[in-house]
mmCIF file of C-alpha atoms and ligand atoms in Angstrom:
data_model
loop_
_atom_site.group_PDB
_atom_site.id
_atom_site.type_symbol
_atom_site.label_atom_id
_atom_site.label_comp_id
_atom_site.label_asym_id
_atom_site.label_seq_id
_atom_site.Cartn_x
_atom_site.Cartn_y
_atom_site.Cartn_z
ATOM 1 C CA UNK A 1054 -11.945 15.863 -4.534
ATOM 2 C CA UNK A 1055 -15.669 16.016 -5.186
ATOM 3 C CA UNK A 1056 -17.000 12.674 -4.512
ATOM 4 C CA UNK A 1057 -20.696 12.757 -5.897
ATOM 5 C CA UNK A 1058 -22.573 10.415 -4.357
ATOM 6 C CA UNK A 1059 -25.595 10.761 -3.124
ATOM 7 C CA UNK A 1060 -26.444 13.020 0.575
ATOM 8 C CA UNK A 1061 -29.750 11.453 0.230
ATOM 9 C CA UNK A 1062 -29.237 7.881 0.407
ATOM 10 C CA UNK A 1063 -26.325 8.208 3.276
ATOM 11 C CA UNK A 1064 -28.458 10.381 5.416
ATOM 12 C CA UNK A 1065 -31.421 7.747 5.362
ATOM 13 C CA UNK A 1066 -28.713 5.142 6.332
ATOM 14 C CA UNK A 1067 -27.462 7.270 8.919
ATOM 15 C CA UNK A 1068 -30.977 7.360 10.239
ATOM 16 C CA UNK A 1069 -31.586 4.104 10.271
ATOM 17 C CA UNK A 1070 -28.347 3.213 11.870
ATOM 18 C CA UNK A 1071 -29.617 5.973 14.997
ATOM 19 C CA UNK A 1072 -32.825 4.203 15.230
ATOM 20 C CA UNK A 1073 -31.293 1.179 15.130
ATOM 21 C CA UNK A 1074 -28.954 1.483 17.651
ATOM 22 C CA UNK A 1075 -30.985 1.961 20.763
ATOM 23 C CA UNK A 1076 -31.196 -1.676 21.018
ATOM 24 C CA UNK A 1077 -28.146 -2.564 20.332
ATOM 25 C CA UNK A 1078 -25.577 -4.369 22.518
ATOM 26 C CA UNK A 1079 -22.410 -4.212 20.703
ATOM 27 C CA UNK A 1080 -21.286 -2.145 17.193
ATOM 28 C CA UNK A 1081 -18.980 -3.452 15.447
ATOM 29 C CA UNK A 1082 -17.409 -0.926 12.935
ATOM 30 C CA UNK A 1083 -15.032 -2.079 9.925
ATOM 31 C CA UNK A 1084 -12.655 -0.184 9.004
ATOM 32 C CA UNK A 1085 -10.632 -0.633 5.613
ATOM 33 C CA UNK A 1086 -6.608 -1.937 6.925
ATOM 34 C CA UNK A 1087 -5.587 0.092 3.884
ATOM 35 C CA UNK A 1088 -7.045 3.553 5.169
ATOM 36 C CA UNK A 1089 -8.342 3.261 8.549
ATOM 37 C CA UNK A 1090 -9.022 6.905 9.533
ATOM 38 C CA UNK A 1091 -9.991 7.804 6.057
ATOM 39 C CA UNK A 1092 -13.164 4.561 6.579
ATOM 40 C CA UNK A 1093 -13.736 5.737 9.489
ATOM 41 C CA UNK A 1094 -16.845 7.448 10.761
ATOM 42 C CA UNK A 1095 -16.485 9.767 12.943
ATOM 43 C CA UNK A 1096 -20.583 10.360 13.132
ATOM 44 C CA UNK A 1097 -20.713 6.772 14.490
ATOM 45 C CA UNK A 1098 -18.605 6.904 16.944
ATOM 46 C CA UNK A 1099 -20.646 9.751 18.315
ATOM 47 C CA UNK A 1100 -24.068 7.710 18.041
ATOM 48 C CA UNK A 1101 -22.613 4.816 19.411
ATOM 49 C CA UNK A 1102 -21.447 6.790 22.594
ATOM 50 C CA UNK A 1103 -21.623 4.742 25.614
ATOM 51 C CA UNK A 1104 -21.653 1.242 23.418
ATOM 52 C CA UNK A 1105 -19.442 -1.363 23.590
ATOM 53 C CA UNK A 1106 -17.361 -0.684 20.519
ATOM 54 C CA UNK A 1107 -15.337 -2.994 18.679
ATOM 55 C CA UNK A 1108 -13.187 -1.272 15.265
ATOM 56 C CA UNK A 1109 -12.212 -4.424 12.655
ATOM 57 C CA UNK A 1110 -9.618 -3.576 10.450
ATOM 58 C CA UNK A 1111 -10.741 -6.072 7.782
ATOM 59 C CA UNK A 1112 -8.414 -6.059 4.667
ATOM 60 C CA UNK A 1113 -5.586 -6.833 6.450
ATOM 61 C CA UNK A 1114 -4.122 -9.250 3.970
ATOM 62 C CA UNK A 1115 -4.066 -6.281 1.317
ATOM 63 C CA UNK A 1116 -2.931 -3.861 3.611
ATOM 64 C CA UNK A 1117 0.764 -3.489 4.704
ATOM 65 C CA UNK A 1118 1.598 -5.652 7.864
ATOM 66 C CA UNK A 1119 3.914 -3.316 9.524
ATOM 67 C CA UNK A 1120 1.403 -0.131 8.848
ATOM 68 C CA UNK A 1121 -1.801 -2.279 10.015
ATOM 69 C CA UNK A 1122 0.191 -2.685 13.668
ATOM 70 C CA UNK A 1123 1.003 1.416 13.886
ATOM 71 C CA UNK A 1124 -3.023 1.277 13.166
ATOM 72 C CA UNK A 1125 -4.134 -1.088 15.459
ATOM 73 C CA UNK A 1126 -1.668 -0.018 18.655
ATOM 74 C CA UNK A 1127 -2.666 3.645 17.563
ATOM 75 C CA UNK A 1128 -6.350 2.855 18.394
ATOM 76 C CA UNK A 1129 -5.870 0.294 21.453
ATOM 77 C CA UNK A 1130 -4.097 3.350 22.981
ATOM 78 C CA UNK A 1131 -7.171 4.851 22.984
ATOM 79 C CA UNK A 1132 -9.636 5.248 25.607
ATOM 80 C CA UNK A 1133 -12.782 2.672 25.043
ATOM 81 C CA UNK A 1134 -11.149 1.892 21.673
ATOM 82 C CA UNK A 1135 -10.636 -1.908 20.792
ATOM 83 C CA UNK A 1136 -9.486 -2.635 17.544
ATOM 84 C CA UNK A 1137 -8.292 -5.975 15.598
ATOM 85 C CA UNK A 1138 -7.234 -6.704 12.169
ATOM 86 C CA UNK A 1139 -8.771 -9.376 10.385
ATOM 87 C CA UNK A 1140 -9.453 -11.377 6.692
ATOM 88 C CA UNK A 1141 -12.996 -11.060 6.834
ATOM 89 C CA UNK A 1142 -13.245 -14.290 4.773
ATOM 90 C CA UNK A 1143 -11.609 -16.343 7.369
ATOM 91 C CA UNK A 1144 -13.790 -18.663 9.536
ATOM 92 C CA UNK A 1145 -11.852 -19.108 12.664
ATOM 93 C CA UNK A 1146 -10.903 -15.608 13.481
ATOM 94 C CA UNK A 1147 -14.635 -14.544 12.548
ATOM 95 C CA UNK A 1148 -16.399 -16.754 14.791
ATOM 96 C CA UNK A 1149 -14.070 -15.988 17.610
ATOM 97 C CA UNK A 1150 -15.341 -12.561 17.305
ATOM 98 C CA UNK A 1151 -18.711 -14.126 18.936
ATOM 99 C CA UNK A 1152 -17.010 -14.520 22.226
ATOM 100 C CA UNK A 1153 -15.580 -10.701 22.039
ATOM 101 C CA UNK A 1154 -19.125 -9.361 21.663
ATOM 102 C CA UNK A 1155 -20.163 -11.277 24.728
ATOM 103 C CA UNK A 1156 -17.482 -10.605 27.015
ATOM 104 C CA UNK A 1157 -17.921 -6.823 25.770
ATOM 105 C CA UNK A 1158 -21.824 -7.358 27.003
ATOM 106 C CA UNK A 1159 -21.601 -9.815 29.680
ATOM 107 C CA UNK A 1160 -25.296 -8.895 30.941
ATOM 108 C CA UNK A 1161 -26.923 -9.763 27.558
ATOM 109 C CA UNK A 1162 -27.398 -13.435 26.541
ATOM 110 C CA UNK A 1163 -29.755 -15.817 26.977
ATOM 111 C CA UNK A 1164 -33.314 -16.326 25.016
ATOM 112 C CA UNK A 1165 -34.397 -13.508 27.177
ATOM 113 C CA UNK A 1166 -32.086 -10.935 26.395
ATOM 114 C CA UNK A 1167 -30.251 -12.056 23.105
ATOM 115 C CA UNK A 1168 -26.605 -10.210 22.175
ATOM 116 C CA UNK A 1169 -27.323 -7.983 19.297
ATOM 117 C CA UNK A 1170 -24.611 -6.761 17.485
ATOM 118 C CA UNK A 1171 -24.786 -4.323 14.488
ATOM 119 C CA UNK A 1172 -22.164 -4.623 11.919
ATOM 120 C CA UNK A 1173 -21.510 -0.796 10.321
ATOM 121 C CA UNK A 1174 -18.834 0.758 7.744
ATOM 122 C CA UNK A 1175 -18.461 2.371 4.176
ATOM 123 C CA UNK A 1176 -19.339 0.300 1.116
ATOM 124 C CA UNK A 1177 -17.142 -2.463 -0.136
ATOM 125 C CA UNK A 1178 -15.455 -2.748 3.340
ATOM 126 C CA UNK A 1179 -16.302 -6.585 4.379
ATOM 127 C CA UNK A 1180 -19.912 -6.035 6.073
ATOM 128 C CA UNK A 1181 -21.359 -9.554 4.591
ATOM 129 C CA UNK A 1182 -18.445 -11.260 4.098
ATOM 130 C CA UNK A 1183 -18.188 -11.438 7.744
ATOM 131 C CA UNK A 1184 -21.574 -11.951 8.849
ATOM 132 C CA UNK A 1185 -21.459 -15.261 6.447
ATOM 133 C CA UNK A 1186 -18.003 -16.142 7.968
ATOM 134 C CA UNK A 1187 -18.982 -15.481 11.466
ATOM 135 C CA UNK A 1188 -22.692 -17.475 11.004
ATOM 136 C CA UNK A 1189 -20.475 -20.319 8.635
ATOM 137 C CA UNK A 1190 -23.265 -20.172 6.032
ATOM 138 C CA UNK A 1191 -23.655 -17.845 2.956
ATOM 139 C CA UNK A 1192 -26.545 -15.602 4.162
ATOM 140 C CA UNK A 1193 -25.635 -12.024 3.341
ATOM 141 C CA UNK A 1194 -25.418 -11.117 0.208
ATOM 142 C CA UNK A 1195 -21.778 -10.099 -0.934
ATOM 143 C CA UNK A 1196 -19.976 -8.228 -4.187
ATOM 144 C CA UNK A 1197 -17.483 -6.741 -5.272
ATOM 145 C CA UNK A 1198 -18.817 -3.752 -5.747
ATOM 146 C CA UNK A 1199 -20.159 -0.579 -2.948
ATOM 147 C CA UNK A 1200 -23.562 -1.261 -2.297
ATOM 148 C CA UNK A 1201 -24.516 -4.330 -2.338
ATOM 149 C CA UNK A 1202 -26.620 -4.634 0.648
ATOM 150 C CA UNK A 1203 -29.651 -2.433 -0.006
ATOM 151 C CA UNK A 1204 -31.695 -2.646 3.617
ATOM 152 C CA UNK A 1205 -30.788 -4.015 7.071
ATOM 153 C CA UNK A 1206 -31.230 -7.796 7.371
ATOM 154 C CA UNK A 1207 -31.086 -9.200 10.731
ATOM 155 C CA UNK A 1208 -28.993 -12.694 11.185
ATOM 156 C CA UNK A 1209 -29.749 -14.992 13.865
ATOM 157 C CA UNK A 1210 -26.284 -16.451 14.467
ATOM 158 C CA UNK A 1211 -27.559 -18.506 17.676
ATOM 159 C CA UNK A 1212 -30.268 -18.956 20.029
ATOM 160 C CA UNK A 1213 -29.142 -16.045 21.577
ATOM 161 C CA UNK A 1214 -27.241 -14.096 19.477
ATOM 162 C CA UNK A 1215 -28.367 -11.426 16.759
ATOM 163 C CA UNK A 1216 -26.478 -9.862 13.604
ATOM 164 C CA UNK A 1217 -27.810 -6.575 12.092
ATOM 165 C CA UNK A 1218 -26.035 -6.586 8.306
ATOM 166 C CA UNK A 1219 -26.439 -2.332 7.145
ATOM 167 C CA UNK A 1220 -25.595 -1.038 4.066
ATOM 168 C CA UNK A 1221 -22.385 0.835 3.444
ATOM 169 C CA UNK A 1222 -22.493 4.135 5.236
ATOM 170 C CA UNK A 1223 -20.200 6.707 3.971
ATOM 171 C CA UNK A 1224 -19.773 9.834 5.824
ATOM 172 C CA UNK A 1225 -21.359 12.570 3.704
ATOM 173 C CA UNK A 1226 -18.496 15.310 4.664
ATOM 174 C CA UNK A 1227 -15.148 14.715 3.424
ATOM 175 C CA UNK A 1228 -12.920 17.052 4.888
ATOM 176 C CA UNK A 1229 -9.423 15.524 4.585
ATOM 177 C CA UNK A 1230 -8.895 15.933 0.982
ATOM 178 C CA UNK A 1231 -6.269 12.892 1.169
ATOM 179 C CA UNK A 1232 -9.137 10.578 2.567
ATOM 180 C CA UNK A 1233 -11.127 11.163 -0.805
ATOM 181 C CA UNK A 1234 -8.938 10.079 -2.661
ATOM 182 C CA UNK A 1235 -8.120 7.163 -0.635
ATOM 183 C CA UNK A 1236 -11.833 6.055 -0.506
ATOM 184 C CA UNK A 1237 -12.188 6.625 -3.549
ATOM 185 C CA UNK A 1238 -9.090 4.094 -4.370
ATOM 186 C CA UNK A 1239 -10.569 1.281 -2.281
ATOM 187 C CA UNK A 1240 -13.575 0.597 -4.450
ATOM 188 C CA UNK A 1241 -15.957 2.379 -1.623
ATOM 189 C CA UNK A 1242 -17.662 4.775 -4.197
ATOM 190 C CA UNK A 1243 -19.190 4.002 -6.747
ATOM 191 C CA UNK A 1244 -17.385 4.525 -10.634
ATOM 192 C CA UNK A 1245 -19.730 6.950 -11.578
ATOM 193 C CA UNK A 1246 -19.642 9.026 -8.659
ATOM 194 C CA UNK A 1247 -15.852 10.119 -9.414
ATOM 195 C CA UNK A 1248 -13.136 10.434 -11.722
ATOM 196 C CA UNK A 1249 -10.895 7.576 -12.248
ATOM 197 C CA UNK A 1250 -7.958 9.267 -13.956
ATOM 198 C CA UNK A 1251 -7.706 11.583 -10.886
ATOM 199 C CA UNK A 1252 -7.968 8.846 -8.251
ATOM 200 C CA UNK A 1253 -5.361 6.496 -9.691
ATOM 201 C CA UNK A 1254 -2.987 9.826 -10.238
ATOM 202 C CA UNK A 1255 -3.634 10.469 -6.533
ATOM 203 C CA UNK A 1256 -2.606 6.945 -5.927
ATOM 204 C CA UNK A 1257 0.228 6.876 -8.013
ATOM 205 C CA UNK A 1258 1.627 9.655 -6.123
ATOM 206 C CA UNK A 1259 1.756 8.158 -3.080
ATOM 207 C CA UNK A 1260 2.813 4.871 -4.377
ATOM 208 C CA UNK A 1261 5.888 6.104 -5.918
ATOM 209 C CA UNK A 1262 7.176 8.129 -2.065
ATOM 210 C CA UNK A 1263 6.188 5.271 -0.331
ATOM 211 C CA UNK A 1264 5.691 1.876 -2.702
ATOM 212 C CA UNK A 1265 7.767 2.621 -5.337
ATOM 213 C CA UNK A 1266 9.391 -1.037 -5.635
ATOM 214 C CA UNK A 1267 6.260 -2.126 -5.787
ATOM 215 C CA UNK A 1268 5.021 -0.002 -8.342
ATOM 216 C CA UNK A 1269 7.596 -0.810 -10.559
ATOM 217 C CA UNK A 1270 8.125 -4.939 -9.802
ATOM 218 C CA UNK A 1271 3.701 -4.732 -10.734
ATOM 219 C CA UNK A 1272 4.859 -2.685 -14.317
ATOM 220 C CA UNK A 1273 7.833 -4.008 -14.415
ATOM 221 C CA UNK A 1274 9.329 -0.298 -15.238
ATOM 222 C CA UNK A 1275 12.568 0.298 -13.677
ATOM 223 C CA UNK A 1276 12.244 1.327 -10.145
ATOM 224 C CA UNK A 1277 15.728 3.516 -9.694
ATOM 225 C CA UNK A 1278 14.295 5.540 -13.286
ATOM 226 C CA UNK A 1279 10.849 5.936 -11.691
ATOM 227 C CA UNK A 1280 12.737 8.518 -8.991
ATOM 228 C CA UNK A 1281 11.530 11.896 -9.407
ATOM 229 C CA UNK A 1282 9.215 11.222 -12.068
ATOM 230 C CA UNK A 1283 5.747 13.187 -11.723
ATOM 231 C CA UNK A 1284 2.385 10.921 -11.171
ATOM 232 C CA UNK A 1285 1.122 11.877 -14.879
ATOM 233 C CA UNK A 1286 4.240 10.729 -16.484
ATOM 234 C CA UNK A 1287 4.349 7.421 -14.461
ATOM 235 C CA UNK A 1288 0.712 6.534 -15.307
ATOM 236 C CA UNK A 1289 1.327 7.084 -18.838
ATOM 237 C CA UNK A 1290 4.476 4.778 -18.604
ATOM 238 C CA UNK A 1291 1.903 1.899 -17.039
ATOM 239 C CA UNK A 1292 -0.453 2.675 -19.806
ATOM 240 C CA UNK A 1293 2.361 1.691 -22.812
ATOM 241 C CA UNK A 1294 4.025 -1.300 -21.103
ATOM 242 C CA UNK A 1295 -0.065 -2.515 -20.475
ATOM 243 C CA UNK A 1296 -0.919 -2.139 -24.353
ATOM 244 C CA UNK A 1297 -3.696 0.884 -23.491
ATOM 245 C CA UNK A 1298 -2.807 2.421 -26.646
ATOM 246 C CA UNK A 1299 -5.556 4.533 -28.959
ATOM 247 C CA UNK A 1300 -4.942 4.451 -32.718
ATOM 248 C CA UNK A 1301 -2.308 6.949 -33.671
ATOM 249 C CA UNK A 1302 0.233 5.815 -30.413
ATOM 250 C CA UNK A 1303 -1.736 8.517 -28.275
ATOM 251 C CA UNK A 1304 -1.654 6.631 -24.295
ATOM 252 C CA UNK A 1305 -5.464 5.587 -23.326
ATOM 253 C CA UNK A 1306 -5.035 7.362 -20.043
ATOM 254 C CA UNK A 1307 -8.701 6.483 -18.749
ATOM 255 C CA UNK A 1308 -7.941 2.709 -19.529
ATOM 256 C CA UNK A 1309 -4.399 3.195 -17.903
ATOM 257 C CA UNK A 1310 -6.067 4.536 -14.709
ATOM 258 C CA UNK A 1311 -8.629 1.888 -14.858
ATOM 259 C CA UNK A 1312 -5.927 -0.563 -14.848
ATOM 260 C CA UNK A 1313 -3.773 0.816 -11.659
ATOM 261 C CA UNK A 1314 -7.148 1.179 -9.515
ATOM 262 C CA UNK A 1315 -8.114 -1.998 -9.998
ATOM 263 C CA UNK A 1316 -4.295 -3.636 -9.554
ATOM 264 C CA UNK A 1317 -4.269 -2.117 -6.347
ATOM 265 C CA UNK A 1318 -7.726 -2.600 -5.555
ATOM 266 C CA UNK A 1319 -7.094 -6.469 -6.005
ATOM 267 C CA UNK A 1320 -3.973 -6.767 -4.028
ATOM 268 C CA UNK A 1321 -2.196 -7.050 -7.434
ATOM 269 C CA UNK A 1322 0.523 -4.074 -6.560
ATOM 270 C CA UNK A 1323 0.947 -5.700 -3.227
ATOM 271 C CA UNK A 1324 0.169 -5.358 0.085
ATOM 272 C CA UNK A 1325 -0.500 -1.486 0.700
ATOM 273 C CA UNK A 1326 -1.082 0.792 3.000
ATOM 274 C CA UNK A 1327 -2.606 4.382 1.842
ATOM 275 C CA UNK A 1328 -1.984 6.309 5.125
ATOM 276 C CA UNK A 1329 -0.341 6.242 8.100
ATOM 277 C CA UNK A 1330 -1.097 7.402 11.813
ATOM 278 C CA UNK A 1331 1.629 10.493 11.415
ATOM 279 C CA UNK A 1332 0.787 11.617 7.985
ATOM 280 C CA UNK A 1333 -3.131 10.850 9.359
ATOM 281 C CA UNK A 1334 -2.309 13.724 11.825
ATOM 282 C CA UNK A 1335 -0.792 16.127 9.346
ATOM 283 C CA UNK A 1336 -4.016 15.677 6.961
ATOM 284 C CA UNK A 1337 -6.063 16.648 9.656
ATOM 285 C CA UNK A 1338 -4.688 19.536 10.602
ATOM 286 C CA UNK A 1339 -3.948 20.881 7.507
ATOM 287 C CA UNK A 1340 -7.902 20.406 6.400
ATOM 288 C CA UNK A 1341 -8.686 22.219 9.613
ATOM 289 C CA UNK A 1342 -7.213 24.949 8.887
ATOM 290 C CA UNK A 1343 -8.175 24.958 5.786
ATOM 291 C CA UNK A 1344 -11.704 24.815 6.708
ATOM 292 C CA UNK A 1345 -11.350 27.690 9.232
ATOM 293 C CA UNK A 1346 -10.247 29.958 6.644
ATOM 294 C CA UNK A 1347 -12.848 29.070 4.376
ATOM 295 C CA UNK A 1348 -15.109 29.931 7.232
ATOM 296 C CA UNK A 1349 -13.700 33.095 8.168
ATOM 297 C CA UNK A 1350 -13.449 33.706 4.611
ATOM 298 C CA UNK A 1351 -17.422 32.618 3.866
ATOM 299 C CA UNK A 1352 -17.890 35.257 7.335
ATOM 300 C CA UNK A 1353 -15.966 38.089 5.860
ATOM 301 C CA UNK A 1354 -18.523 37.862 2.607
ATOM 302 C CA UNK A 1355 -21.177 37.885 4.519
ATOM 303 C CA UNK A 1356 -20.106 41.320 6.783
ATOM 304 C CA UNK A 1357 -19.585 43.295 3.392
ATOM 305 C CA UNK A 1358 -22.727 41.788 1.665
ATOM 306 C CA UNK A 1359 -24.444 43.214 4.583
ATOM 307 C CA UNK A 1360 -22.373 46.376 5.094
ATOM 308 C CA UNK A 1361 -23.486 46.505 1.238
ATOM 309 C CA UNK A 1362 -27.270 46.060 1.988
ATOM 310 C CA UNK A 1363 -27.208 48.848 4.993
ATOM 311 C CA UNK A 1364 -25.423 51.332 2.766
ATOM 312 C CA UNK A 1365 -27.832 50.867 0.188
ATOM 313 C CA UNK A 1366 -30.794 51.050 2.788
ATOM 314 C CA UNK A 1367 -29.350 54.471 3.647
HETATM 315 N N1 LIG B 1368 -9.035 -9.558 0.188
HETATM 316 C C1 LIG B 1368 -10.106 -9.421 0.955
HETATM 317 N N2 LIG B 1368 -11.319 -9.238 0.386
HETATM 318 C C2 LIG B 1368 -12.390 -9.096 1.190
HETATM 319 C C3 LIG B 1368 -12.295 -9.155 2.604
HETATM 320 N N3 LIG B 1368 -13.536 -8.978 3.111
HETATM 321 C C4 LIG B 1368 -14.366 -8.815 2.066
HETATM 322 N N4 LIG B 1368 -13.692 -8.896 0.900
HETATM 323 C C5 LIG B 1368 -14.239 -8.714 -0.466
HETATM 324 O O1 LIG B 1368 -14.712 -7.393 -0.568
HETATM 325 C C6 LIG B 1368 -15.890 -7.319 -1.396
HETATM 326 C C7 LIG B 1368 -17.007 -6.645 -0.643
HETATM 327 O O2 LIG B 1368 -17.479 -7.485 0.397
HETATM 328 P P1 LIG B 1368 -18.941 -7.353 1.022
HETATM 329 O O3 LIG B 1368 -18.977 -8.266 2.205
HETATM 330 O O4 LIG B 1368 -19.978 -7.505 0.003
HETATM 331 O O5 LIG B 1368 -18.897 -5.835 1.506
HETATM 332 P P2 LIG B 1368 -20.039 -4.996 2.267
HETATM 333 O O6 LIG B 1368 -19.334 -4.187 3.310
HETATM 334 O O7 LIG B 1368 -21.117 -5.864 2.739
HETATM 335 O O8 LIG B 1368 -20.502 -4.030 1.098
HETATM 336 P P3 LIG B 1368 -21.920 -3.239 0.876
HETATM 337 O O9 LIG B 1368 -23.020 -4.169 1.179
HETATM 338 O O10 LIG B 1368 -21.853 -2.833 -0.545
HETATM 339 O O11 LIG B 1368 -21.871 -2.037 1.796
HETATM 340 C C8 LIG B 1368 -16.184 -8.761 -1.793
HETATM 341 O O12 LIG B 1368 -15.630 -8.982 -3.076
HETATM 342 C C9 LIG B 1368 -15.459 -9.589 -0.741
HETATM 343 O O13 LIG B 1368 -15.071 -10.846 -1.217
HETATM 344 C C10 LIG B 1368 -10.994 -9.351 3.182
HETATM 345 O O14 LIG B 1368 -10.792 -9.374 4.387
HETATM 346 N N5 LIG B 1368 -9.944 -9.479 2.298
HETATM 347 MG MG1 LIG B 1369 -23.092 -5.870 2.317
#
């Protein structure tokens, strides 16, 4: 899906992020519980190289329990990888997050060398919300809405310990088509920058292989009649049981999708999940190869545009 947002505006986060992080201590990146590789970036991770790293899946109490463990034992099995879920609005858990930075920098601390951490993710994900929780006082700006937080603020939490608050960074390259969609879904990017009817269709679809119950207890359609029935058809079945009906008994499918996105976006269709670790891999591999043949494909253009060119030099 084309997301258009704006190239410009990420790559002067992503700058500011690199400059920022040569004195950092610890990054914390947030991940969304309800699509964790999909909000992830994989351009941080390579900038934060050799940092103490600590992934947040923040969410957690809209994503689906049992898929938030497969996410967070699929990442502790990884090398320098520690990840936990979290509700960024909760106090307790926030501020215990403190003492992980510090035992992930044990060197730093002190009015001589205070702990800086910077918090990073996509829009929408949680940044402020946890920065206020962690610091117990309403100092970051939050909404919900992507962008809120325009420029870097710094936080003194303590004495010795620093916050850096960034703006939502999204990565500019999409390649798994699925993860698109799924940011899209979240409420990461921004309504103008995509098409809502195609987003909540996309979300539909996977709600009725893998959330179908919940699909129907939210519409109250019936679930068992909802088998094999294609994403279009379902949405305009939402649309007539939620009254988005034009004059003339035509479905108001843009007001139908608007009302699924934000249902889910809201926790209102229940606690879900948009990908898992397996289908994760699958995604992957099938934009990879997608992206190879495009290459070879953009290559092979290229040979007979310039086969084309010597000919005619001839
Ligand atoms: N249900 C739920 N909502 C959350 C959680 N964390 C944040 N929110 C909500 O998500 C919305 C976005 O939160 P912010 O803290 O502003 O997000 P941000 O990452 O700073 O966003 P930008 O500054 O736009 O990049 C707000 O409405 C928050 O109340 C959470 O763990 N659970
Ligand atoms: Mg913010």
């Amino acid at each position: 899906m084309a997301i258009q947002w704006f190239p410009g505006h990420m790559n002067k986060a992503r700058k500011d992020v690199a400059e920022r992080l040569k004195d950092i201590d610890v990054v914390i990146e947030m991940l969304d519980a309800r699509l964790p590789a999909s909000s992830a970036n994989p351009m941080l991770a390579r900038m934060a190289k050799g940092k103490p790293r600590l992934m947040i899946l923040n969410k957690q109490d809209l994503a689906d329990p049992a898929i938030t463990q497969q996410w967070l034992d699929w990442y502790n099995a990884k090398k320098d990888t520690q990840a936990i879920g979290m509700d960024a609005g909760e106090r307790a858990p926030a501020q215990r997050l403190v003492a992980a930075c510090r035992q992930l920098a044990p060197n730093r601390g002190g009015l001589e060398k205070p702990l800086r951490v910077l918090i990073c993710g996509i829009p929408n994900v949680g940044k402020s919300t946890l920065i206020n929780s962690m610091s117990n006082r309403k100092i970051a700006k939050t909404g919900n809405m992507p962008g809120v937080t325009k420029n870097e603020q710094r936080i003194i939490l303590a004495d010795d310990v620093e916050l850096f608050d960034t703006p939502g960074m999204l990565w500019p390259k999409i390649e798994v088509e699925e993860g698109g969609y799924n940011l899209a879904a979240s409420g990461a990017v921004g309504r103008n920058a995509m098409d809502e009817e195609e987003v909540a269709l996309e979300l539909i679809k996977y709600l009725l292989i893998h959330y179908r119950a919940e699909l129907a207890g939210r519409y109250k359609l019936d679930a068992e009649a909802l088998d094999g029935v294609p994403d279009w058809q379902a949405l305009e079945l939402i649309g007539k049981r939620r009254g988005a009906v034009l004059s003339g008994g035509k479905i108001n499918i843009q007001k139908a999708a608007e009302i699924v996105l934000t249902d889910f976006r809201d926790g209102q269709t229940g606690r879900i999940t948009l990908e898992r670790p397996e289908e994760w891999k699958v995604w992957e591999k099938r934009a990879k190869e997608l992206a190879a043949i495009r290459a070879a494909e953009r290559e092979a253009r290229m040979q007979e545009k310039d086969g084309r060119k010597k000919q005619g030099g001839r």
